[in-house]
Short mmCIF file of N, CA and C in Angstrom, two decimals:
data_model
loop_
_atom_site.label_atom_id
_atom_site.label_comp_id
_atom_site.label_asym_id
_atom_site.label_seq_id
_atom_site.Cartn_x
_atom_site.Cartn_y
_atom_site.Cartn_z
N GLY A 1 88.67 173.21 145.98
CA GLY A 1 88.70 172.50 147.23
C GLY A 1 89.36 172.84 148.77
N VAL A 2 89.33 172.99 149.29
CA VAL A 2 89.77 172.93 151.21
C VAL A 2 90.32 170.87 151.09
N GLN A 3 91.40 171.44 150.79
CA GLN A 3 92.17 169.37 151.69
C GLN A 3 91.88 168.93 153.01
N ALA A 4 90.69 168.47 153.71
CA ALA A 4 90.70 168.40 154.80
C ALA A 4 90.11 166.48 155.08
N GLY A 5 92.08 166.44 156.09
CA GLY A 5 91.56 164.86 156.40
C GLY A 5 91.78 163.76 155.18
N GLY A 6 92.19 164.82 154.01
CA GLY A 6 92.17 163.51 152.80
C GLY A 6 90.75 163.32 152.14
N LYS A 7 89.34 164.44 152.51
CA LYS A 7 88.69 164.49 152.24
C LYS A 7 88.60 166.35 151.26
N THR A 8 88.12 166.00 149.99
CA THR A 8 88.44 167.44 149.05
C THR A 8 86.84 168.65 149.66
N ALA A 9 86.85 169.36 150.69
CA ALA A 9 85.02 170.14 150.87
C ALA A 9 85.01 171.42 150.08
N SER A 10 84.20 171.20 149.52
CA SER A 10 83.87 171.96 147.56
C SER A 10 83.07 173.64 149.24
N ILE A 11 83.88 174.35 148.42
CA ILE A 11 83.06 175.16 149.72
C ILE A 11 83.34 176.66 148.20
N GLN A 12 82.28 177.49 148.36
CA GLN A 12 81.95 178.52 147.71
C GLN A 12 81.83 180.17 149.23
N TRP A 13 83.54 180.39 148.51
CA TRP A 13 83.14 181.92 149.86
C TRP A 13 82.51 183.15 148.99
N ALA A 14 82.27 184.04 149.50
CA ALA A 14 81.18 184.58 149.41
C ALA A 14 81.78 186.22 149.64
N GLU A 15 81.85 187.64 148.50
CA GLU A 15 82.25 188.56 149.17
C GLU A 15 81.69 189.08 150.51
N PRO A 16 82.75 190.18 151.60
CA PRO A 16 81.48 190.67 152.17
C PRO A 16 79.71 191.31 151.78
N VAL A 17 79.43 190.78 152.47
CA VAL A 17 78.05 191.63 152.25
C VAL A 17 77.44 192.55 152.90
N ALA A 18 76.94 194.10 152.55
CA ALA A 18 76.28 194.81 153.76
C ALA A 18 74.29 194.97 153.81
N LEU A 19 74.45 194.52 155.32
CA LEU A 19 73.45 194.66 154.89
C LEU A 19 72.33 195.45 156.31
N PHE A 20 70.83 195.54 155.12
CA PHE A 20 69.87 196.19 156.21
C PHE A 20 69.72 197.64 156.34
N GLY A 21 70.85 198.16 154.77
CA GLY A 21 70.80 199.44 154.24
C GLY A 21 71.95 200.00 155.25
N SER A 22 73.44 198.76 155.31
CA SER A 22 74.94 199.71 156.48
C SER A 22 74.96 200.43 154.81
N ASP A 23 75.68 200.78 156.63
CA ASP A 23 76.76 202.60 154.87
C ASP A 23 77.78 202.11 155.21
N PRO A 24 78.57 201.54 153.26
CA PRO A 24 78.79 201.05 153.24
C PRO A 24 80.60 201.06 153.45
N ARG A 25 81.29 202.96 154.18
CA ARG A 25 81.90 203.25 154.73
C ARG A 25 82.29 202.55 155.74
N ASP A 26 81.26 202.59 156.71
CA ASP A 26 81.16 201.60 158.14
C ASP A 26 81.32 200.06 157.79
N VAL A 27 80.28 199.11 156.61
CA VAL A 27 81.16 198.23 156.34
C VAL A 27 82.68 197.80 156.11
N GLN A 28 82.73 198.46 155.05
CA GLN A 28 84.70 198.92 154.69
C GLN A 28 85.58 198.42 156.10
N GLU A 29 85.03 199.48 156.64
CA GLU A 29 85.94 199.52 158.54
C GLU A 29 86.01 198.39 158.63
N ILE A 30 84.54 197.70 159.40
CA ILE A 30 84.03 196.91 159.78
C ILE A 30 85.40 195.36 159.48
N VAL A 31 84.46 195.34 157.67
CA VAL A 31 85.44 193.99 157.46
C VAL A 31 87.32 194.04 157.60
N ALA A 32 88.19 195.52 157.08
CA ALA A 32 89.45 195.32 156.84
C ALA A 32 89.78 195.57 158.48
N MET A 33 88.72 195.36 159.74
CA MET A 33 88.98 195.64 161.42
C MET A 33 89.18 193.52 161.16
N GLU A 34 87.83 192.93 160.52
CA GLU A 34 87.95 191.72 160.96
C GLU A 34 89.04 190.97 160.11
N LYS A 35 89.91 191.25 159.34
CA LYS A 35 90.84 191.11 158.72
C LYS A 35 91.57 190.35 159.49
N ALA A 36 92.29 192.45 159.90
CA ALA A 36 93.27 192.30 161.78
C ALA A 36 93.42 191.40 162.11
N VAL A 37 92.24 191.17 162.03
CA VAL A 37 91.78 190.48 163.98
C VAL A 37 92.54 188.48 163.55
N GLU A 38 91.94 188.60 161.82
CA GLU A 38 92.74 187.56 161.46
C GLU A 38 93.73 186.92 161.29
N ALA A 39 94.30 188.39 160.75
CA ALA A 39 95.88 188.62 160.79
C ALA A 39 97.09 188.34 162.30
N ASN A 40 95.83 189.51 162.66
CA ASN A 40 96.61 189.29 164.07
C ASN A 40 96.50 187.13 165.21
N PHE A 41 95.37 186.53 164.96
CA PHE A 41 95.64 185.63 165.49
C PHE A 41 96.69 184.43 164.59
N ASN A 42 96.46 184.58 163.51
CA ASN A 42 97.58 183.84 162.59
C ASN A 42 99.20 184.68 162.75
N LYS A 43 99.52 185.53 163.11
CA LYS A 43 100.54 186.12 163.71
C LYS A 43 101.46 186.46 164.72
N GLU A 44 100.52 186.94 165.26
CA GLU A 44 101.30 188.01 166.77
C GLU A 44 100.83 187.10 167.87
N PHE A 45 99.74 187.24 167.70
CA PHE A 45 98.68 185.37 168.82
C PHE A 45 99.72 184.69 168.83
N LEU A 46 100.51 183.77 168.14
CA LEU A 46 101.68 182.88 168.19
C LEU A 46 102.74 182.97 168.92
N HIS A 47 102.67 184.23 169.18
CA HIS A 47 104.33 185.18 170.46
C HIS A 47 103.70 185.47 171.48
N ASP A 48 102.20 186.39 171.19
CA ASP A 48 101.53 187.36 172.71
C ASP A 48 100.20 186.91 172.40
N PRO A 49 99.82 186.39 173.14
CA PRO A 49 98.03 185.36 173.64
C PRO A 49 97.48 187.46 173.76
N ASP A 50 98.05 188.04 174.27
CA ASP A 50 96.97 189.36 174.36
C ASP A 50 97.21 189.89 173.22
N ALA A 51 98.14 189.70 172.11
CA ALA A 51 97.50 190.59 171.08
C ALA A 51 96.23 190.97 170.20
N PRO A 52 95.04 189.48 170.50
CA PRO A 52 94.06 189.87 169.37
C PRO A 52 93.26 191.26 170.44
N LEU A 53 93.41 191.41 171.77
CA LEU A 53 92.61 192.49 172.54
C LEU A 53 92.67 193.54 171.90
N GLU A 54 93.83 194.30 171.43
CA GLU A 54 93.94 195.69 170.75
C GLU A 54 92.83 196.09 169.80
N TYR A 55 91.61 194.43 169.89
CA TYR A 55 90.38 194.88 169.03
C TYR A 55 89.15 194.65 170.11
N TYR A 56 89.33 194.48 170.91
CA TYR A 56 88.03 194.44 171.48
C TYR A 56 87.88 195.46 173.05
N VAL A 57 87.07 195.85 172.71
CA VAL A 57 86.69 196.20 173.32
C VAL A 57 87.75 196.66 175.34
N GLU A 58 88.01 197.46 176.02
CA GLU A 58 87.92 197.03 177.15
C GLU A 58 87.34 197.48 177.85
N SER A 59 86.64 196.99 178.87
CA SER A 59 85.45 196.79 179.12
C SER A 59 85.21 195.75 180.75
N PRO A 60 85.09 195.53 181.54
CA PRO A 60 84.00 194.46 182.07
C PRO A 60 82.92 193.84 181.21
N ASP A 61 82.37 194.88 181.11
CA ASP A 61 81.08 193.87 179.89
C ASP A 61 81.39 193.07 178.70
N VAL A 62 82.44 193.61 178.32
CA VAL A 62 83.42 192.71 176.98
C VAL A 62 82.64 190.80 176.95
N SER A 63 82.52 190.29 176.74
CA SER A 63 82.49 188.92 176.68
C SER A 63 82.67 187.80 175.28
N PHE A 64 83.18 187.38 175.54
CA PHE A 64 83.20 185.76 174.08
C PHE A 64 82.64 184.14 174.30
N VAL A 65 82.12 184.19 173.87
CA VAL A 65 81.55 182.83 173.70
C VAL A 65 81.90 181.79 172.80
N ASP A 66 83.01 181.00 173.30
CA ASP A 66 84.00 179.77 172.88
C ASP A 66 82.91 178.49 172.59
N ILE A 67 84.11 177.20 171.81
CA ILE A 67 83.22 176.56 171.41
C ILE A 67 82.87 175.15 172.98
N LEU A 68 84.33 176.14 173.43
CA LEU A 68 85.10 174.55 174.89
C LEU A 68 84.10 175.47 175.89
N ALA A 69 83.74 174.12 176.72
CA ALA A 69 83.62 174.55 177.64
C ALA A 69 83.97 175.33 179.32
N PRO A 70 83.50 175.50 180.06
CA PRO A 70 82.57 175.92 179.34
C PRO A 70 81.74 176.87 178.83
N GLY A 71 82.92 177.87 177.99
CA GLY A 71 82.88 178.16 176.37
C GLY A 71 82.16 179.81 176.98
N GLN A 72 81.78 180.97 178.26
CA GLN A 72 81.35 181.81 178.46
C GLN A 72 82.12 182.61 178.73
N TYR A 73 83.40 182.90 178.79
CA TYR A 73 83.89 184.89 179.40
C TYR A 73 83.55 186.14 180.06
N TYR A 74 83.83 187.05 180.21
CA TYR A 74 83.62 187.46 180.57
C TYR A 74 84.43 188.73 180.88
N GLY A 75 84.75 189.83 181.17
CA GLY A 75 85.35 190.80 181.50
C GLY A 75 87.14 190.54 181.28
N LYS A 76 87.73 190.58 182.69
CA LYS A 76 89.15 189.48 182.16
C LYS A 76 89.69 188.34 182.16
N ASP A 77 87.71 187.85 182.01
CA ASP A 77 88.01 186.42 181.70
C ASP A 77 88.58 186.75 180.53
N VAL A 78 88.22 187.17 179.69
CA VAL A 78 88.47 187.13 178.48
C VAL A 78 90.16 186.85 178.21
N ARG A 79 90.47 188.04 178.20
CA ARG A 79 92.09 187.90 178.14
C ARG A 79 92.74 186.69 178.92
N ASN A 80 91.73 186.39 180.06
CA ASN A 80 92.54 184.71 180.92
C ASN A 80 92.36 183.33 179.31
N TRP A 81 91.45 183.64 178.86
CA TRP A 81 91.03 182.47 177.75
C TRP A 81 91.89 182.64 176.51
N PHE A 82 92.47 183.96 176.18
CA PHE A 82 92.90 184.59 175.19
C PHE A 82 94.40 183.22 175.45
N ASN A 83 94.88 184.36 176.37
CA ASN A 83 96.45 183.93 177.41
C ASN A 83 96.48 181.98 177.67
N PHE A 84 94.74 181.15 177.59
CA PHE A 84 95.15 180.10 178.68
C PHE A 84 95.05 179.13 176.73
N ILE A 85 94.17 179.86 175.44
CA ILE A 85 93.96 178.90 174.50
C ILE A 85 95.75 179.31 173.73
N GLY A 86 96.09 180.20 173.82
CA GLY A 86 96.80 180.85 172.60
C GLY A 86 98.23 180.16 172.85
N PRO A 87 98.77 179.37 173.93
CA PRO A 87 99.73 178.45 173.21
C PRO A 87 99.05 177.63 172.06
N GLN A 88 97.90 177.13 172.84
CA GLN A 88 97.58 175.80 172.41
C GLN A 88 97.09 175.91 170.16
N PHE A 89 97.45 177.32 169.98
CA PHE A 89 96.66 177.44 168.68
C PHE A 89 97.57 177.30 167.60
N VAL A 90 97.54 176.26 166.68
CA VAL A 90 98.31 175.39 166.13
C VAL A 90 98.14 174.88 164.80
N GLY A 91 96.97 176.40 164.45
CA GLY A 91 96.11 176.15 163.13
C GLY A 91 96.19 177.55 161.80
N GLU A 92 95.90 177.70 160.90
CA GLU A 92 95.30 178.97 160.19
C GLU A 92 93.66 179.36 160.50
N LEU A 93 93.57 180.40 160.74
CA LEU A 93 92.30 180.75 161.26
C LEU A 93 91.96 181.41 160.16
N GLY A 94 90.66 181.63 159.49
CA GLY A 94 90.26 182.54 157.84
C GLY A 94 89.25 183.16 158.68
N LEU A 95 88.48 183.95 158.19
CA LEU A 95 87.14 184.48 158.32
C LEU A 95 86.68 184.97 156.96
N LYS A 96 85.18 183.87 156.49
CA LYS A 96 85.08 184.29 154.66
C LYS A 96 83.56 184.92 155.49
N ASN A 97 82.99 184.91 154.02
CA ASN A 97 81.26 185.29 154.24
C ASN A 97 81.00 186.07 155.21
N MET A 98 81.58 187.18 154.85
CA MET A 98 80.55 188.83 156.24
C MET A 98 79.86 188.63 155.72
N ARG A 99 78.72 188.31 156.66
CA ARG A 99 77.53 190.38 156.69
C ARG A 99 77.94 190.81 157.85
N VAL A 100 78.00 191.73 157.16
CA VAL A 100 78.17 192.80 158.52
C VAL A 100 76.34 193.85 158.12
N PHE A 101 76.45 194.78 159.59
CA PHE A 101 75.36 195.62 159.94
C PHE A 101 76.03 196.56 160.52
N ALA A 102 75.57 198.27 160.00
CA ALA A 102 76.19 199.16 161.26
C ALA A 102 75.33 200.19 160.86
N LYS A 103 75.34 200.66 161.35
CA LYS A 103 73.87 202.02 161.66
C LYS A 103 75.07 202.58 163.36
N ASN A 104 74.95 204.02 162.98
CA ASN A 104 74.87 205.44 164.38
C ASN A 104 76.80 204.40 165.29
N ASP A 105 77.55 203.78 164.10
CA ASP A 105 78.30 203.29 165.29
C ASP A 105 78.40 201.62 166.12
N VAL A 106 76.95 201.48 165.24
CA VAL A 106 77.50 199.88 165.99
C VAL A 106 76.75 199.33 165.41
N GLY A 107 77.39 197.49 165.61
CA GLY A 107 76.48 196.77 164.56
C GLY A 107 76.86 195.23 164.56
N PHE A 108 76.99 194.23 163.97
CA PHE A 108 77.60 192.97 163.83
C PHE A 108 77.81 192.81 162.54
N VAL A 109 78.78 191.33 162.40
CA VAL A 109 78.97 191.16 161.71
C VAL A 109 79.95 189.59 161.91
N TYR A 110 78.26 188.72 160.69
CA TYR A 110 78.23 187.50 161.51
C TYR A 110 79.24 186.35 159.94
N MET A 111 79.93 185.16 160.43
CA MET A 111 79.99 185.24 159.25
C MET A 111 80.63 183.18 158.92
N ASN A 112 81.84 182.77 158.53
CA ASN A 112 82.53 181.76 159.20
C ASN A 112 83.86 181.49 159.26
N GLN A 113 84.32 181.17 160.45
CA GLN A 113 85.36 180.99 160.33
C GLN A 113 86.57 179.59 160.24
N THR A 114 86.68 179.63 159.73
CA THR A 114 87.75 178.34 159.30
C THR A 114 89.23 178.21 160.37
N TYR A 115 89.70 176.88 160.89
CA TYR A 115 91.04 176.62 161.62
C TYR A 115 91.58 175.66 161.34
N GLU A 116 92.56 175.25 159.76
CA GLU A 116 92.80 174.27 159.74
C GLU A 116 94.65 174.13 159.83
N GLY A 117 94.64 173.18 159.94
CA GLY A 117 95.97 172.58 160.33
C GLY A 117 96.93 171.16 159.63
N LYS A 118 98.11 170.93 161.40
CA LYS A 118 98.03 169.63 161.55
C LYS A 118 98.13 170.08 162.75
N LEU A 119 97.42 168.07 163.43
CA LEU A 119 97.83 167.89 164.62
C LEU A 119 99.12 167.54 165.19
N ASP A 120 99.61 166.97 166.26
CA ASP A 120 100.94 166.21 167.20
C ASP A 120 101.38 164.80 165.88
N ASP A 121 99.81 164.24 165.55
CA ASP A 121 100.65 163.07 164.99
C ASP A 121 100.26 163.09 163.21
N GLY A 122 100.25 164.40 163.16
CA GLY A 122 100.85 164.81 161.01
C GLY A 122 99.56 164.51 160.44
N ARG A 123 98.23 164.01 161.34
CA ARG A 123 96.87 164.00 160.29
C ARG A 123 96.57 165.73 160.27
N ASP A 124 95.64 165.49 159.48
CA ASP A 124 95.48 167.33 158.75
C ASP A 124 93.81 167.33 159.39
N PHE A 125 94.01 168.82 159.76
CA PHE A 125 92.25 169.30 160.26
C PHE A 125 91.61 170.02 159.59
N PHE A 126 90.86 170.29 159.76
CA PHE A 126 90.07 172.03 158.96
C PHE A 126 88.75 171.66 159.25
N TRP A 127 88.26 172.44 160.72
CA TRP A 127 87.01 172.38 160.69
C TRP A 127 86.42 174.34 160.41
N ARG A 128 84.96 174.38 160.00
CA ARG A 128 84.25 175.75 160.03
C ARG A 128 83.48 175.88 161.10
N MET A 129 83.28 176.78 161.42
CA MET A 129 82.81 177.26 162.96
C MET A 129 81.80 178.20 162.26
N ARG A 130 80.99 178.75 163.06
CA ARG A 130 80.46 180.54 162.55
C ARG A 130 80.76 180.54 163.85
N GLN A 131 81.30 182.21 163.54
CA GLN A 131 81.58 182.76 164.15
C GLN A 131 80.50 184.43 164.09
N THR A 132 79.63 185.31 165.36
CA THR A 132 78.89 186.21 165.45
C THR A 132 80.54 187.45 166.30
N ASP A 133 80.15 188.64 165.68
CA ASP A 133 80.59 189.88 166.20
C ASP A 133 79.89 190.80 166.55
N VAL A 134 79.70 191.16 167.96
CA VAL A 134 79.29 192.41 168.12
C VAL A 134 79.93 193.81 167.77
N VAL A 135 79.88 194.73 167.28
CA VAL A 135 80.88 195.70 167.50
C VAL A 135 79.97 197.04 167.06
N GLN A 136 81.41 198.27 167.43
CA GLN A 136 81.23 199.74 168.21
C GLN A 136 81.74 200.25 167.57
N LYS A 137 82.00 201.92 167.59
CA LYS A 137 82.67 202.21 166.69
C LYS A 137 83.52 203.53 167.97
N ILE A 138 84.64 203.06 168.39
CA ILE A 138 84.76 203.84 169.75
C ILE A 138 86.16 204.56 169.85
N ASP A 139 86.18 206.27 169.40
CA ASP A 139 86.23 206.89 169.60
C ASP A 139 87.39 206.78 167.77
N GLY A 140 86.23 206.36 167.04
CA GLY A 140 87.08 206.53 165.59
C GLY A 140 87.55 204.80 165.10
N LYS A 141 87.43 204.14 166.32
CA LYS A 141 87.87 203.08 165.53
C LYS A 141 87.11 201.66 166.08
N TRP A 142 86.56 200.70 165.06
CA TRP A 142 85.56 199.65 165.77
C TRP A 142 86.26 199.43 166.66
N LYS A 143 85.67 198.43 167.84
CA LYS A 143 85.73 197.91 168.40
C LYS A 143 85.08 196.55 168.44
N ILE A 144 85.31 194.76 168.92
CA ILE A 144 84.68 194.01 169.43
C ILE A 144 83.60 194.10 170.77
N LEU A 145 82.04 194.13 171.41
CA LEU A 145 82.51 194.10 172.69
C LEU A 145 82.03 192.35 172.49
N HIS A 146 81.95 191.83 172.25
CA HIS A 146 80.83 190.51 172.12
C HIS A 146 81.10 189.21 170.83
N THR A 147 82.06 187.63 170.50
CA THR A 147 82.10 187.50 170.17
C THR A 147 81.06 186.57 170.41
N HIS A 148 80.74 185.46 169.38
CA HIS A 148 79.71 184.02 170.17
C HIS A 148 80.70 182.93 168.80
N LEU A 149 80.76 182.17 169.28
CA LEU A 149 81.72 181.16 168.34
C LEU A 149 80.67 179.76 168.15
N SER A 150 80.15 178.88 167.20
CA SER A 150 79.38 177.72 167.65
C SER A 150 79.81 176.94 166.27
N PHE A 151 79.54 175.37 166.21
CA PHE A 151 79.15 174.88 165.28
C PHE A 151 78.05 174.34 165.11
N ALA A 152 77.56 174.05 163.94
CA ALA A 152 77.19 173.08 162.96
C ALA A 152 76.44 172.41 163.54
N ALA A 153 75.22 171.47 163.89
CA ALA A 153 75.43 169.54 164.07
C ALA A 153 73.85 169.29 163.05
N ASN A 154 74.63 167.73 163.12
CA ASN A 154 73.50 167.50 162.30
C ASN A 154 72.70 166.96 163.14
N PRO A 155 71.31 166.86 163.29
CA PRO A 155 69.78 166.47 163.96
C PRO A 155 69.83 164.79 163.17
N VAL A 156 70.92 164.20 164.05
CA VAL A 156 69.77 162.89 163.64
C VAL A 156 69.38 162.06 163.69
N ALA A 157 68.82 163.08 165.19
CA ALA A 157 67.48 162.48 165.98
C ALA A 157 67.13 163.86 166.35
N LYS A 158 65.67 163.64 167.45
CA LYS A 158 65.40 164.34 167.81
C LYS A 158 66.48 165.21 169.29
N ASP A 159 66.86 164.19 169.93
CA ASP A 159 68.08 164.43 170.77
C ASP A 159 68.85 164.56 170.63
N PRO A 160 69.42 166.52 170.90
CA PRO A 160 70.34 166.23 170.71
C PRO A 160 71.26 166.19 171.57
N ALA A 161 72.10 164.90 172.53
CA ALA A 161 72.89 164.22 172.65
C ALA A 161 73.42 163.59 171.52
N THR A 162 72.25 163.13 170.59
CA THR A 162 72.74 162.24 169.53
C THR A 162 73.14 163.17 168.15
N TRP A 163 73.15 164.04 168.40
CA TRP A 163 73.81 164.98 167.24
C TRP A 163 75.67 165.15 166.43
N GLU A 164 75.37 165.04 165.42
CA GLU A 164 77.10 164.79 165.05
C GLU A 164 77.38 166.87 165.42
N VAL A 165 78.29 166.68 165.59
CA VAL A 165 79.33 167.97 165.37
C VAL A 165 79.75 168.04 164.27
N ASP A 166 78.93 168.75 163.08
CA ASP A 166 79.66 169.18 161.82
C ASP A 166 81.03 170.49 161.41
N LEU A 167 81.93 170.05 161.28
CA LEU A 167 82.92 171.09 161.41
C LEU A 167 83.41 171.34 160.26
N GLU A 168 82.64 170.71 158.80
CA GLU A 168 82.50 171.29 157.66
C GLU A 168 82.00 171.73 157.11
N MET A 169 80.48 171.77 157.37
CA MET A 169 79.63 172.52 156.92
C MET A 169 79.25 172.27 155.68
N PRO A 170 78.89 170.92 155.19
CA PRO A 170 79.20 170.56 153.66
C PRO A 170 77.50 171.81 153.76
N PRO A 171 76.26 172.10 151.68
CA PRO A 171 75.92 172.07 151.79
C PRO A 171 74.57 170.78 151.55
N ARG A 172 73.33 171.01 152.11
CA ARG A 172 73.03 170.30 152.40
C ARG A 172 71.38 170.97 152.39
N PRO A 173 70.69 170.83 151.70
CA PRO A 173 69.06 170.98 151.33
C PRO A 173 68.63 171.95 152.53
N LEU A 174 68.05 173.08 151.84
CA LEU A 174 67.04 173.73 152.78
C LEU A 174 65.28 172.54 153.74
N PRO A 175 65.81 172.57 154.48
CA PRO A 175 64.50 172.03 155.51
C PRO A 175 63.65 171.54 154.29
N TRP A 176 62.70 172.95 154.06
CA TRP A 176 61.51 172.40 153.70
C TRP A 176 61.36 172.45 152.24
N GLU A 177 62.83 171.53 151.64
CA GLU A 177 63.14 170.90 150.10
C GLU A 177 63.48 170.22 150.49
N ARG A 178 64.45 169.70 152.02
CA ARG A 178 63.78 168.02 152.05
C ARG A 178 62.83 167.30 152.32
N ALA A 179 62.21 168.09 153.46
CA ALA A 179 60.81 167.52 154.04
C ALA A 179 59.67 167.24 152.26
N LYS A 180 60.16 168.15 150.67
CA LYS A 180 59.21 167.71 149.80
C LYS A 180 59.82 166.52 148.99
N GLN A 181 61.05 166.21 149.26
CA GLN A 181 61.75 164.96 149.02
C GLN A 181 61.36 163.84 149.35
N MET A 182 61.74 163.90 150.56
CA MET A 182 60.54 163.15 151.57
C MET A 182 59.13 162.80 151.00
N GLN A 183 58.21 163.51 151.01
CA GLN A 183 57.35 163.16 150.67
C GLN A 183 57.19 162.07 149.06
N GLN A 184 57.91 162.75 148.68
CA GLN A 184 58.10 162.33 146.94
C GLN A 184 57.75 160.43 146.99
#
């Protein structure tokens, strides 16, 4: 398990999975690119906030949707975002549970992003987010066109303002299984 704030979260990570008949070679290349992004965030990014941009397409259409408001960055503001958040990056990033689709040099990968480390006061933190990257093979290299990050939420009521952000995403019963349990 993962030690997180004094709790142990039991997490089962899966190997990357190819979706919808994707070419296995494309899937391998995309997974390798995503693992290079992960390594970049944990090494080069700490000293060079522009470093992850080598994996992003250079275009005014590039986009990054982050968890922090306003959270939507386009074109040159993607670089501005990396430069702003880089000095605040204090943990270890992990990319897990990849599901990959690629056909005709375009695709997507969705996965869990983990972010863990120590706060300034010495307390441990552990987040597990969801991440989706839209990718395209350009000049023989896979590039990210769009990244979207989000947290899961525990809908304790119908009003989203009351929902609890679920940083660890523990396994929960499927909604239809939970409904059956409640009827018994």
